[in-house]
Short mmCIF file of N, CA and C in Angstrom, two decimals:
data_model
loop_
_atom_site.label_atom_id
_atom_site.label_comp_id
_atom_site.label_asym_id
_atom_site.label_seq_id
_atom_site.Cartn_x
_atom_site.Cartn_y
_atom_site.Cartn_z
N UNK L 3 1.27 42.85 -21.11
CA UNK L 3 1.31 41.48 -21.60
C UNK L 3 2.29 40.65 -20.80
N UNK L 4 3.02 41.68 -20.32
CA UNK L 4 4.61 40.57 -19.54
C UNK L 4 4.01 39.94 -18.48
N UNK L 5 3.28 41.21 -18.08
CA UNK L 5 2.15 40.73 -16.35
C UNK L 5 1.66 39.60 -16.28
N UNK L 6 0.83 39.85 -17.47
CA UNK L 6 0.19 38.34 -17.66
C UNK L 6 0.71 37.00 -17.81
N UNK L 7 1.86 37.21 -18.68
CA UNK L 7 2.58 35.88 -19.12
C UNK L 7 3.17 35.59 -17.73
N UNK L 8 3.59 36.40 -16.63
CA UNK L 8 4.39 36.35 -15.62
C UNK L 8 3.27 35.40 -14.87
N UNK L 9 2.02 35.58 -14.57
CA UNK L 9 1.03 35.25 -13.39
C UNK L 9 0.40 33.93 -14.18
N UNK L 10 0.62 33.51 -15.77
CA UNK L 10 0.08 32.17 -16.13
C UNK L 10 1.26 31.25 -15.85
N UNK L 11 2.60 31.62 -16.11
CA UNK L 11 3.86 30.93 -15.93
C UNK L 11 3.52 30.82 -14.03
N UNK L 12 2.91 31.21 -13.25
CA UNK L 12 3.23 31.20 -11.80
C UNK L 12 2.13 30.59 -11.39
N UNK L 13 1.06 30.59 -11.95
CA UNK L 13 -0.27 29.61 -11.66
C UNK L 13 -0.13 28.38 -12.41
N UNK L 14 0.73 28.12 -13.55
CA UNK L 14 0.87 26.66 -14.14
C UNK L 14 1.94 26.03 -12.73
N UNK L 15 3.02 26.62 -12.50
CA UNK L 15 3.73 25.88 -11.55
C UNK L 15 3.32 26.13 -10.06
N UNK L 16 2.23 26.69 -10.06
CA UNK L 16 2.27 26.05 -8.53
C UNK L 16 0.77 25.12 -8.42
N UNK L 17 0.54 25.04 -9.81
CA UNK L 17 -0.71 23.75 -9.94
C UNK L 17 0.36 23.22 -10.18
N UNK L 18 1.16 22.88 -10.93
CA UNK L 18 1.74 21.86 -10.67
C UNK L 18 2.23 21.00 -9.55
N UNK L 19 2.99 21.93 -8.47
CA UNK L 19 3.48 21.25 -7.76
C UNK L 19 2.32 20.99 -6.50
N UNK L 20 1.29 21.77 -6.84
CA UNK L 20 0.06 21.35 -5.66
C UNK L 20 -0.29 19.30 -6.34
N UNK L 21 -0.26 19.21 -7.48
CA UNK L 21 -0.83 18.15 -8.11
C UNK L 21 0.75 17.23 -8.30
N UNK L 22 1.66 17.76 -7.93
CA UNK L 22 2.93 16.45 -7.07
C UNK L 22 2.58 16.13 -6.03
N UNK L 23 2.44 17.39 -5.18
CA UNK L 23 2.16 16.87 -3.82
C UNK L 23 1.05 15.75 -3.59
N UNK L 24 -0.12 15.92 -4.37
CA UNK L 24 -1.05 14.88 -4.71
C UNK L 24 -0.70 13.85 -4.79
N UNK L 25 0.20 13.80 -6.01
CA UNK L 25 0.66 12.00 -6.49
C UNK L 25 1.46 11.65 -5.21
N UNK L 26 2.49 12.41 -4.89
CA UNK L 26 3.14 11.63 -3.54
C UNK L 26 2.02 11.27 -2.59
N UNK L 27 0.85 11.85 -2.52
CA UNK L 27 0.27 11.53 -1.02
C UNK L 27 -0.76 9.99 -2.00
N UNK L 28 -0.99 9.94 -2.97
CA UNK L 28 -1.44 8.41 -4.03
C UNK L 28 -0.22 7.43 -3.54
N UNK L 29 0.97 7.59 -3.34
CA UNK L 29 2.48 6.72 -3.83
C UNK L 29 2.05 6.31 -2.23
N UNK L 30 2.34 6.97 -1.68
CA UNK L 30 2.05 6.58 0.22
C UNK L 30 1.14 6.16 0.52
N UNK L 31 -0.18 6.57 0.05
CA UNK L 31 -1.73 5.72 0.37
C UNK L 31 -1.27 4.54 -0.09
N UNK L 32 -0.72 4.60 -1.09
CA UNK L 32 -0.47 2.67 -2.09
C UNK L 32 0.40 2.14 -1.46
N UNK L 33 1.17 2.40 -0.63
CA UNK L 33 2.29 1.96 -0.28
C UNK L 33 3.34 1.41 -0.98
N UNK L 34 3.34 2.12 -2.20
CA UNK L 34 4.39 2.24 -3.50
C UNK L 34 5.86 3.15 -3.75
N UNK L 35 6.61 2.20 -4.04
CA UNK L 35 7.93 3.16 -4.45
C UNK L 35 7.48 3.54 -5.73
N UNK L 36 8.38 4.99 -6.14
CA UNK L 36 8.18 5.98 -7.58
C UNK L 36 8.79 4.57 -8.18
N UNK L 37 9.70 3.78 -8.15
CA UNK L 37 10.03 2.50 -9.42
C UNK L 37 8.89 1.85 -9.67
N UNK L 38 8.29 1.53 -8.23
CA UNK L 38 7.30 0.58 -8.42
C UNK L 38 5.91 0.89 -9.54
N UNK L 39 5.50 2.30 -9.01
CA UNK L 39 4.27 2.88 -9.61
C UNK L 39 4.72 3.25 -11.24
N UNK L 40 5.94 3.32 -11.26
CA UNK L 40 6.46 3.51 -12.48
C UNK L 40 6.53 2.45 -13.63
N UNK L 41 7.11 0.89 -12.99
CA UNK L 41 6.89 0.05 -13.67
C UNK L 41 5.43 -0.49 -13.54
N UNK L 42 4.05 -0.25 -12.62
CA UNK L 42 2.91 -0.66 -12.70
C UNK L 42 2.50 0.88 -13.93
N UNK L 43 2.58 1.32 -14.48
CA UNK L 43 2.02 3.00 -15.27
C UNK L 43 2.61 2.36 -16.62
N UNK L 44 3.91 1.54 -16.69
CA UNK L 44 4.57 1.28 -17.36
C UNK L 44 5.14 2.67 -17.78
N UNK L 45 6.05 3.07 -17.15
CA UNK L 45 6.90 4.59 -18.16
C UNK L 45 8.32 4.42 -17.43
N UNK L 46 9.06 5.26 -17.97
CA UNK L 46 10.35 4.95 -17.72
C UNK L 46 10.42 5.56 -16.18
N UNK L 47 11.04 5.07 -15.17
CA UNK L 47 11.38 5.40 -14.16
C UNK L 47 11.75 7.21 -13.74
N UNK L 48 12.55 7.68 -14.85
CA UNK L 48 12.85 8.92 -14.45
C UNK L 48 12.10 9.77 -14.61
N UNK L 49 10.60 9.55 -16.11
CA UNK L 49 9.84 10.38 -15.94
C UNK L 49 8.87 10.58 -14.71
N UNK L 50 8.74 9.52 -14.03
CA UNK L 50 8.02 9.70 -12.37
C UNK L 50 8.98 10.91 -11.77
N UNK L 51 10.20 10.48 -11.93
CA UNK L 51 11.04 10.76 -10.88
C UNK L 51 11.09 12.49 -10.86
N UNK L 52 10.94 13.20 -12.48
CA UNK L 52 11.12 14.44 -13.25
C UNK L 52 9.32 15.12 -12.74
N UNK L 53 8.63 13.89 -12.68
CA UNK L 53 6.80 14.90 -12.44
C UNK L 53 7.23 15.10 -11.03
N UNK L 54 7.50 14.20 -10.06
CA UNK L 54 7.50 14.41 -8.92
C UNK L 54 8.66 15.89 -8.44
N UNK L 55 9.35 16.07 -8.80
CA UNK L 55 10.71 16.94 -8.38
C UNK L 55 9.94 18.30 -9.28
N UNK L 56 8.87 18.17 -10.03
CA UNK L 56 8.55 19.21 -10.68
C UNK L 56 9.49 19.66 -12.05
N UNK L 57 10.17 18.69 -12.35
CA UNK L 57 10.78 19.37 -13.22
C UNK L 57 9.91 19.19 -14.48
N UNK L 58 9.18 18.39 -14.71
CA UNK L 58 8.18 18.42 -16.15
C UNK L 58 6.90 17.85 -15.63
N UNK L 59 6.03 18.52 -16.13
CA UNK L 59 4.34 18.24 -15.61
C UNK L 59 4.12 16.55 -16.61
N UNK L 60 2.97 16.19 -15.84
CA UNK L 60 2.88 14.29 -16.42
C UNK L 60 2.44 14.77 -17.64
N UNK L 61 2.75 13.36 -18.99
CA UNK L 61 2.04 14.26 -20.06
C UNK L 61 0.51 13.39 -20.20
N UNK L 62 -0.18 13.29 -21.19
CA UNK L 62 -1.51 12.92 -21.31
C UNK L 62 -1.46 11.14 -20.74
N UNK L 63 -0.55 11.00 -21.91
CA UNK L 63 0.26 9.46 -21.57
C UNK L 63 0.40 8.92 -20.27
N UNK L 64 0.86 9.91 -19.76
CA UNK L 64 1.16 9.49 -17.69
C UNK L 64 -0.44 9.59 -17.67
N UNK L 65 -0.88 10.33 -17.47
CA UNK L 65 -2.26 10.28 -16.82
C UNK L 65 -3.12 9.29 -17.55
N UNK L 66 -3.47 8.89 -18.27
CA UNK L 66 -4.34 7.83 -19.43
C UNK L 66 -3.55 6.55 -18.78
N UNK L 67 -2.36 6.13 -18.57
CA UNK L 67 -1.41 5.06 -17.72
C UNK L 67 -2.55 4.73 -16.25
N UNK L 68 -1.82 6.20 -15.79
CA UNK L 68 -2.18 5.86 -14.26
C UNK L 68 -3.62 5.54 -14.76
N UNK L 69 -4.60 6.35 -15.03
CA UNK L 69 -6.06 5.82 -14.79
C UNK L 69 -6.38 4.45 -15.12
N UNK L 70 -5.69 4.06 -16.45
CA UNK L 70 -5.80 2.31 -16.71
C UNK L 70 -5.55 1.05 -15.42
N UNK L 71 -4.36 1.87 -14.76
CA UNK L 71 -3.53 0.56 -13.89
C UNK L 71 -4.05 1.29 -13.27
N UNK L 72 -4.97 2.37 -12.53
CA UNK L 72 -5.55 2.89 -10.61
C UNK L 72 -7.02 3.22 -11.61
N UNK L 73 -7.74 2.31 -11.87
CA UNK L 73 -9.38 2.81 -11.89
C UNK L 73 -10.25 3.33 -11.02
N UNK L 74 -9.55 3.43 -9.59
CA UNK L 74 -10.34 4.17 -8.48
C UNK L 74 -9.55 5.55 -7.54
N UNK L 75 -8.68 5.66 -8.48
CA UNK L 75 -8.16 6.37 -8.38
C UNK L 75 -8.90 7.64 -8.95
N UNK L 76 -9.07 8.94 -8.06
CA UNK L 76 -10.29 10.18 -8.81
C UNK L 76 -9.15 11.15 -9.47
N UNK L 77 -9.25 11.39 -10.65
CA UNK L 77 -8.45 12.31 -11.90
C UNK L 77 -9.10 13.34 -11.24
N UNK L 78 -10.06 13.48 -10.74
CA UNK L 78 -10.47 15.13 -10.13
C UNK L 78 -9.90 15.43 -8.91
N UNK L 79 -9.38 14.54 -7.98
CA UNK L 79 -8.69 14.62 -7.02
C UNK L 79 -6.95 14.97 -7.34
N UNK L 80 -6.60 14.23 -7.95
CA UNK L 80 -5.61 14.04 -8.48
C UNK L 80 -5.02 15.55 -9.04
N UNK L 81 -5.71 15.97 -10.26
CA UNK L 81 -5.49 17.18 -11.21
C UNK L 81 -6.37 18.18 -10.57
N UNK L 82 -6.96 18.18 -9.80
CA UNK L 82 -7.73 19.89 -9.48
C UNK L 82 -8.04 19.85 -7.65
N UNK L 83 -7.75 18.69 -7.33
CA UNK L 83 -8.04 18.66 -6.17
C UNK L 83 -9.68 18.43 -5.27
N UNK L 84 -10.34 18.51 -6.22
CA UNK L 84 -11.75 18.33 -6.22
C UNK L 84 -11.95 16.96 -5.78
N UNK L 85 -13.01 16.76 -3.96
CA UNK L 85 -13.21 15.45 -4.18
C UNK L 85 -12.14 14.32 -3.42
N UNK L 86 -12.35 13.46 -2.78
CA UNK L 86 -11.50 12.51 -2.28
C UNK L 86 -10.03 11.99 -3.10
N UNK L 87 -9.72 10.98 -3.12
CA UNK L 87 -8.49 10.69 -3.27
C UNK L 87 -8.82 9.24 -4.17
N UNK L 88 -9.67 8.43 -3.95
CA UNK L 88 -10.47 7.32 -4.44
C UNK L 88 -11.92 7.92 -4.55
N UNK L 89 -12.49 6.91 -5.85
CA UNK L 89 -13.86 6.85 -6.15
C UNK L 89 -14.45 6.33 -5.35
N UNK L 90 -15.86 6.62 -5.11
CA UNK L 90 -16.79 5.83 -3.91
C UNK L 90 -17.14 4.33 -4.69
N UNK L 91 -17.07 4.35 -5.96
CA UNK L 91 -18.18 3.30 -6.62
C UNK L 91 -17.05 1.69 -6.11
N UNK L 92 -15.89 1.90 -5.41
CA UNK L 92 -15.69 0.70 -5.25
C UNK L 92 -15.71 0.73 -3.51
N UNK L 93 -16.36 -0.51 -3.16
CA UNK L 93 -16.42 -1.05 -1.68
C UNK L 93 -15.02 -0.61 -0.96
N UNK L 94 -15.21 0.01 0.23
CA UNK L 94 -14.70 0.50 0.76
C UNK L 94 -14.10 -1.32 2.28
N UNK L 95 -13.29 -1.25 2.36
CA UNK L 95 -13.27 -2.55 3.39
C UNK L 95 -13.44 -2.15 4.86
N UNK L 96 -14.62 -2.94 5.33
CA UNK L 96 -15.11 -2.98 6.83
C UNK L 96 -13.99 -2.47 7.89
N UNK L 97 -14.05 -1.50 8.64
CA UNK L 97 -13.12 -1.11 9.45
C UNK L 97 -12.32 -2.61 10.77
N UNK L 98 -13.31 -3.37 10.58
CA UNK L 98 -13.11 -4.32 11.76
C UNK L 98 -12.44 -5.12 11.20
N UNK L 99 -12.28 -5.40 10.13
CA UNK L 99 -11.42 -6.57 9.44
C UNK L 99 -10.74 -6.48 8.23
N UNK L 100 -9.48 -6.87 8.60
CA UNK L 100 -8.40 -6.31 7.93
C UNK L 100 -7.79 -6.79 6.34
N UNK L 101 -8.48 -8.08 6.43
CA UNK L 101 -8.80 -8.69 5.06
C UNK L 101 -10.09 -9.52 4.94
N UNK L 102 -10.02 -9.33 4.20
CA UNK L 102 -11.92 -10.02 3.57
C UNK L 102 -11.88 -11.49 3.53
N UNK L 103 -12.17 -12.47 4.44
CA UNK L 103 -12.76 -13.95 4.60
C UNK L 103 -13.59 -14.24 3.89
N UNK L 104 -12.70 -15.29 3.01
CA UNK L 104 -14.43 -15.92 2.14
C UNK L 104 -13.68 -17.37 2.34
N UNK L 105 -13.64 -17.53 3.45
CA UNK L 105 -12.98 -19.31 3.11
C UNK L 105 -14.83 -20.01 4.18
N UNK L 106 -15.15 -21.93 3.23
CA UNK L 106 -16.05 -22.36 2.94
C UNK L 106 -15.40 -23.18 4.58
N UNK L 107 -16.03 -22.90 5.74
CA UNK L 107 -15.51 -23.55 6.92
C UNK L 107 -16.84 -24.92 6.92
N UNK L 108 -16.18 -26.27 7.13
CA UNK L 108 -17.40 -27.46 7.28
C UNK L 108 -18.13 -27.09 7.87
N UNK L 109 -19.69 -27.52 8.43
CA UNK L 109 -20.39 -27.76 9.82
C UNK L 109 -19.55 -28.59 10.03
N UNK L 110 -19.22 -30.18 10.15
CA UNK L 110 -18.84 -30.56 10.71
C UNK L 110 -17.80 -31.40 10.51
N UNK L 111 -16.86 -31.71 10.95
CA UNK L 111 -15.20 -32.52 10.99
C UNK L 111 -15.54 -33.89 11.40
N UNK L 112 -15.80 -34.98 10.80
CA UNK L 112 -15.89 -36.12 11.20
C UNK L 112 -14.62 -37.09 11.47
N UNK L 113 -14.61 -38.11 12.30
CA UNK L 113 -13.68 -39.00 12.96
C UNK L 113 -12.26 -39.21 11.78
N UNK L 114 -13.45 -40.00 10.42
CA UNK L 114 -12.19 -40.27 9.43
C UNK L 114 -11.74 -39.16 8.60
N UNK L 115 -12.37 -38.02 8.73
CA UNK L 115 -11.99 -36.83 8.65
C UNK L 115 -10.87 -36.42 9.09
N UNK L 116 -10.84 -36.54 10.22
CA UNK L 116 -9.75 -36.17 11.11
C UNK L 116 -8.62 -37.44 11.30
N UNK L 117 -8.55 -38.54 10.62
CA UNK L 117 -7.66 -39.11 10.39
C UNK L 117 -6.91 -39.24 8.90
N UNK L 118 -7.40 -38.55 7.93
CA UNK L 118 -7.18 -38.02 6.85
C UNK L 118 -6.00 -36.83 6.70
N UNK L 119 -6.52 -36.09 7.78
CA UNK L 119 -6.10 -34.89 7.56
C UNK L 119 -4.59 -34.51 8.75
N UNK L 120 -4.44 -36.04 9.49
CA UNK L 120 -2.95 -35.89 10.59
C UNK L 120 -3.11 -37.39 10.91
N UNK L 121 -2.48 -38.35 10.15
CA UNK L 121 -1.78 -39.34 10.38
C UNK L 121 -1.09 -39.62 12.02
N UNK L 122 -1.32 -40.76 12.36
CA UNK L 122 -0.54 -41.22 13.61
C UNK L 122 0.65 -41.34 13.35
N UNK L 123 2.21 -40.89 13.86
CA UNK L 123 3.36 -42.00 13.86
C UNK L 123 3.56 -43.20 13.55
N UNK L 124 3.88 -43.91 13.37
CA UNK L 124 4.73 -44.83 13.64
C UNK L 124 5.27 -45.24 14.86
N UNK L 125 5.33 -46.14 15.99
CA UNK L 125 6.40 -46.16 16.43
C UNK L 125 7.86 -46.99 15.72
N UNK L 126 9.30 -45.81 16.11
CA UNK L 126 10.14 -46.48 15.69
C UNK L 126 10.79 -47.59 16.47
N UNK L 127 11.23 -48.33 15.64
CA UNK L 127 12.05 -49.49 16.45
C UNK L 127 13.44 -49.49 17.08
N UNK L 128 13.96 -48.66 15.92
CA UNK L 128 15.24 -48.33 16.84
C UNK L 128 15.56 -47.19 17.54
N UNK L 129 14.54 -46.52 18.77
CA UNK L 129 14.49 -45.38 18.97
C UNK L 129 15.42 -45.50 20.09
N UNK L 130 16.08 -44.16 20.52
CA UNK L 130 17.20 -43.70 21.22
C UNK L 130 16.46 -43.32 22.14
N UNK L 131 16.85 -43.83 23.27
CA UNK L 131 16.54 -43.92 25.02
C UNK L 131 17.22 -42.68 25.50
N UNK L 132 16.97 -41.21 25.38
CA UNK L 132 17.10 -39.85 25.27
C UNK L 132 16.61 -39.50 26.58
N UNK L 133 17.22 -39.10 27.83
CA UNK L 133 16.75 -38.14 28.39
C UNK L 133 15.92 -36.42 27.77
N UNK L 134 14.60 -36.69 28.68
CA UNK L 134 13.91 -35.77 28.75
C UNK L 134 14.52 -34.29 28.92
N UNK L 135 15.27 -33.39 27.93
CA UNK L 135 15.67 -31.89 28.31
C UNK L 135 14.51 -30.87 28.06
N UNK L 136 14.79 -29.84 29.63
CA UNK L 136 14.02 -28.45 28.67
C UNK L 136 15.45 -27.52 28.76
N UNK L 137 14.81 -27.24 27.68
CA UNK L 137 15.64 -26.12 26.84
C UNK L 137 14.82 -24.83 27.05
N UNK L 138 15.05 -24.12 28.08
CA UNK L 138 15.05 -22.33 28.40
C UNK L 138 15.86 -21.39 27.39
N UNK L 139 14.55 -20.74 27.37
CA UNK L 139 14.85 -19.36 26.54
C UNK L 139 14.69 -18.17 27.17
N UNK L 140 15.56 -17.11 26.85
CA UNK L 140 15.91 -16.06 27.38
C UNK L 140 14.85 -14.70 27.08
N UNK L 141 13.62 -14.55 27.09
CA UNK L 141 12.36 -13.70 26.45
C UNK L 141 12.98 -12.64 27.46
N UNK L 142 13.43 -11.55 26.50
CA UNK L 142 13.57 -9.88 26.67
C UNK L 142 12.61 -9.35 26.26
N UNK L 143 12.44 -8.37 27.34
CA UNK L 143 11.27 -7.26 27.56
C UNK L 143 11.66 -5.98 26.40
N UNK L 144 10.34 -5.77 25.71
CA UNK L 144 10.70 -4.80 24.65
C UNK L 144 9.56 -3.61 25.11
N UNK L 145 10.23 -2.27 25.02
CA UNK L 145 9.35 -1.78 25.13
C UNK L 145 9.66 -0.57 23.91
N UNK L 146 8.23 -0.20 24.11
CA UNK L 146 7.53 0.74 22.88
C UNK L 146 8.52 2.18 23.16
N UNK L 147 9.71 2.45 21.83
CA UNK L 147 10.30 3.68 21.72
C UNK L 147 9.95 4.73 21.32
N UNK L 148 9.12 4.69 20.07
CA UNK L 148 8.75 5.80 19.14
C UNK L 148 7.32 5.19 18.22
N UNK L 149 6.65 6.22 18.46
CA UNK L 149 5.32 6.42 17.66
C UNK L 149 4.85 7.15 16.44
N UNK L 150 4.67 6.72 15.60
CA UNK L 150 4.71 7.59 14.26
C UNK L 150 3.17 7.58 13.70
N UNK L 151 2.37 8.40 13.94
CA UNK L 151 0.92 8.64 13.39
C UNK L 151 1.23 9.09 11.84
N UNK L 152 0.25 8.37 11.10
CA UNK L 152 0.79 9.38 9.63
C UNK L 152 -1.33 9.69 9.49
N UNK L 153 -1.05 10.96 8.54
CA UNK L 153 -2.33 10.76 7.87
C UNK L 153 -2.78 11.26 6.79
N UNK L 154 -4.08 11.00 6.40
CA UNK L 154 -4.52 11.12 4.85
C UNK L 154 -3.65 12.00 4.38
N UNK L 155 -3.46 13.51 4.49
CA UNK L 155 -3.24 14.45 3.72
C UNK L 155 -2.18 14.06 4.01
N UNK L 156 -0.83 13.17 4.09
CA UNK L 156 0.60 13.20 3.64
C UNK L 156 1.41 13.20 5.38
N UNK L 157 0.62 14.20 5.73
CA UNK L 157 1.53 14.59 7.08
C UNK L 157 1.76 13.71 8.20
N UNK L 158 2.98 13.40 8.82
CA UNK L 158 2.77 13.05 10.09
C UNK L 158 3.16 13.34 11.25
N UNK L 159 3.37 12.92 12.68
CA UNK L 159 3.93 13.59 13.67
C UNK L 159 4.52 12.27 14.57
N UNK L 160 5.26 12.59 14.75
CA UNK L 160 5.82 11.51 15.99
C UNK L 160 5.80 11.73 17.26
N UNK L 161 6.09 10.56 17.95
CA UNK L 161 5.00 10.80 19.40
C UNK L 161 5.97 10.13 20.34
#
């Protein structure tokens, strides 16, 4: 009987900490601090802080949270590993463009259009007879130090 109790106590914690490692690689896809995801779950800060370090598994509450505030977020990914990281049923965004354009551009810009939209000056009357300066700037050459690839599964390598 000890055997047994020994090998369920050793398969609960290392599902567990397989299913931390999970949520950290959710916190990094989101590009979320543990405060942040904590105050979006709404729970107190340290219980993130206690699932993640492994010291207490999430309770129903954490998980019923997260799924409310991450609906595409996959609970089978998440808790068993089964399956992507997100649900398919939401649109995935076009690789070529980095945010989604929906702005209503005219056909066409007409004359008083375009005087609507940038006013002429004024000339002033008491304007100051100013020599013409250029003002030079000093553009330093930057070059590329360090490369940091990250990817899906958590890991990365520097280059």
């Amino acid at each position: 009987m000890l055997q047994n109790s020994n090998f369920v106590t050793t398969f609960v914690t290392s599902m567990s900490t397989i299913m931390n490692n999970r949520l950290k690689q959710f916190l990094a896809a989101e590009n979320i601090t543990q405060a942040q995801f904590a105050d979006n779950i709404n729970v107190v800060r340290a219980s993130v802080s206690h699932v993640l370090s492994g010291r207490n598994n999430p309770s129903f509450d954490f998980i019923k949270a997260m799924m409310a505030q991450y609906p595409r977020l996959n609970m089978d990914w998440l808790i068993f590993g089964k399956g992507r990281m997100y649900k398919d049923s939401a649109p995935v965004p076009d690789e070529g463009q980095l945010f989604p354009i929906d702005i209503e551009i005219p056909a066409r810009i007409t004359e008083t259009d375009h005087q609507d939209i940038i006013p002429e000056p004024e000339p002033s009357s008491n304007s100051l007879n100013t020599p013409d300066t250029t003002i030079q700037m000093s553009v330093t050459q930057r070059k590329v130090s360090k490369i940091i690839i990250l990817y899906d599964d958590g890991t990365f390598q520097e280059m």
